[in-house]
C-alpha angles and dihedrals in degrees: 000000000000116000126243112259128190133232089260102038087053091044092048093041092047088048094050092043092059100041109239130128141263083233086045091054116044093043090047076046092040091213120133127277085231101052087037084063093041099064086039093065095058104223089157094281111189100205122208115245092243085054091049084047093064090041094061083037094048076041104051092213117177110236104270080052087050094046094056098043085054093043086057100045087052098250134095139178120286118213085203090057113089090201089049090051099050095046093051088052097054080043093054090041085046094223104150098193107134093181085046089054095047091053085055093049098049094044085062103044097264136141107250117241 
């Protein structure tokens, strides 16, 4: 049986197992050093799902990755979301751009991430 493992501890663990740094990770992301922190040191975040949208971007992760760290977040993508689907895309096309995305998103009507 698989244990239960939480949003932080499978972001941290993704992060360590590709090599890639904390700093890496959270400028590619653009989110900031303190909430970046924040959501290191555990304390039950609940992370927004634009927030979880830069992670898998800063990440890089491929679309089976996006979709758990999602799962265990409590969130997933919504075929019915246009935000959702535009970012999925970018995902599947594995262009981590967050800036790139934004432009898209705005182009069609739809909050940034």
């Amino acid at each position: 049986m698989k244990p239960i493992v939480g949003f932080g501890e499978y972001l941290f663990d993704y992060i360590d197992k590709n090599d890639m740094t904390d700093v890496e990770v959270y400028k590619k992301a653009q989110i900031d050093r303190r909430l970046f922190s924040k959501i290191r040191s555990g304390n039950d975040y609940q992370p927004k799902k634009s927030n979880i949208f830069r992670l898998i971007i800063g990440c890089e992760m491929d679309e089976k990755h996006a979709e758990e760290l999602l799962k265990l977040a409590g969130f997933c993508f919504s075929s019915n979301d246009k935000r959702d689907v535009i970012v999925k895309y970018f995902i599947i096309n594995s262009i981590f751009d967050v800036d790139r995305i934004n432009l898209v998103l705005d182009y069609f009507g739809v909050k940034n991430i």
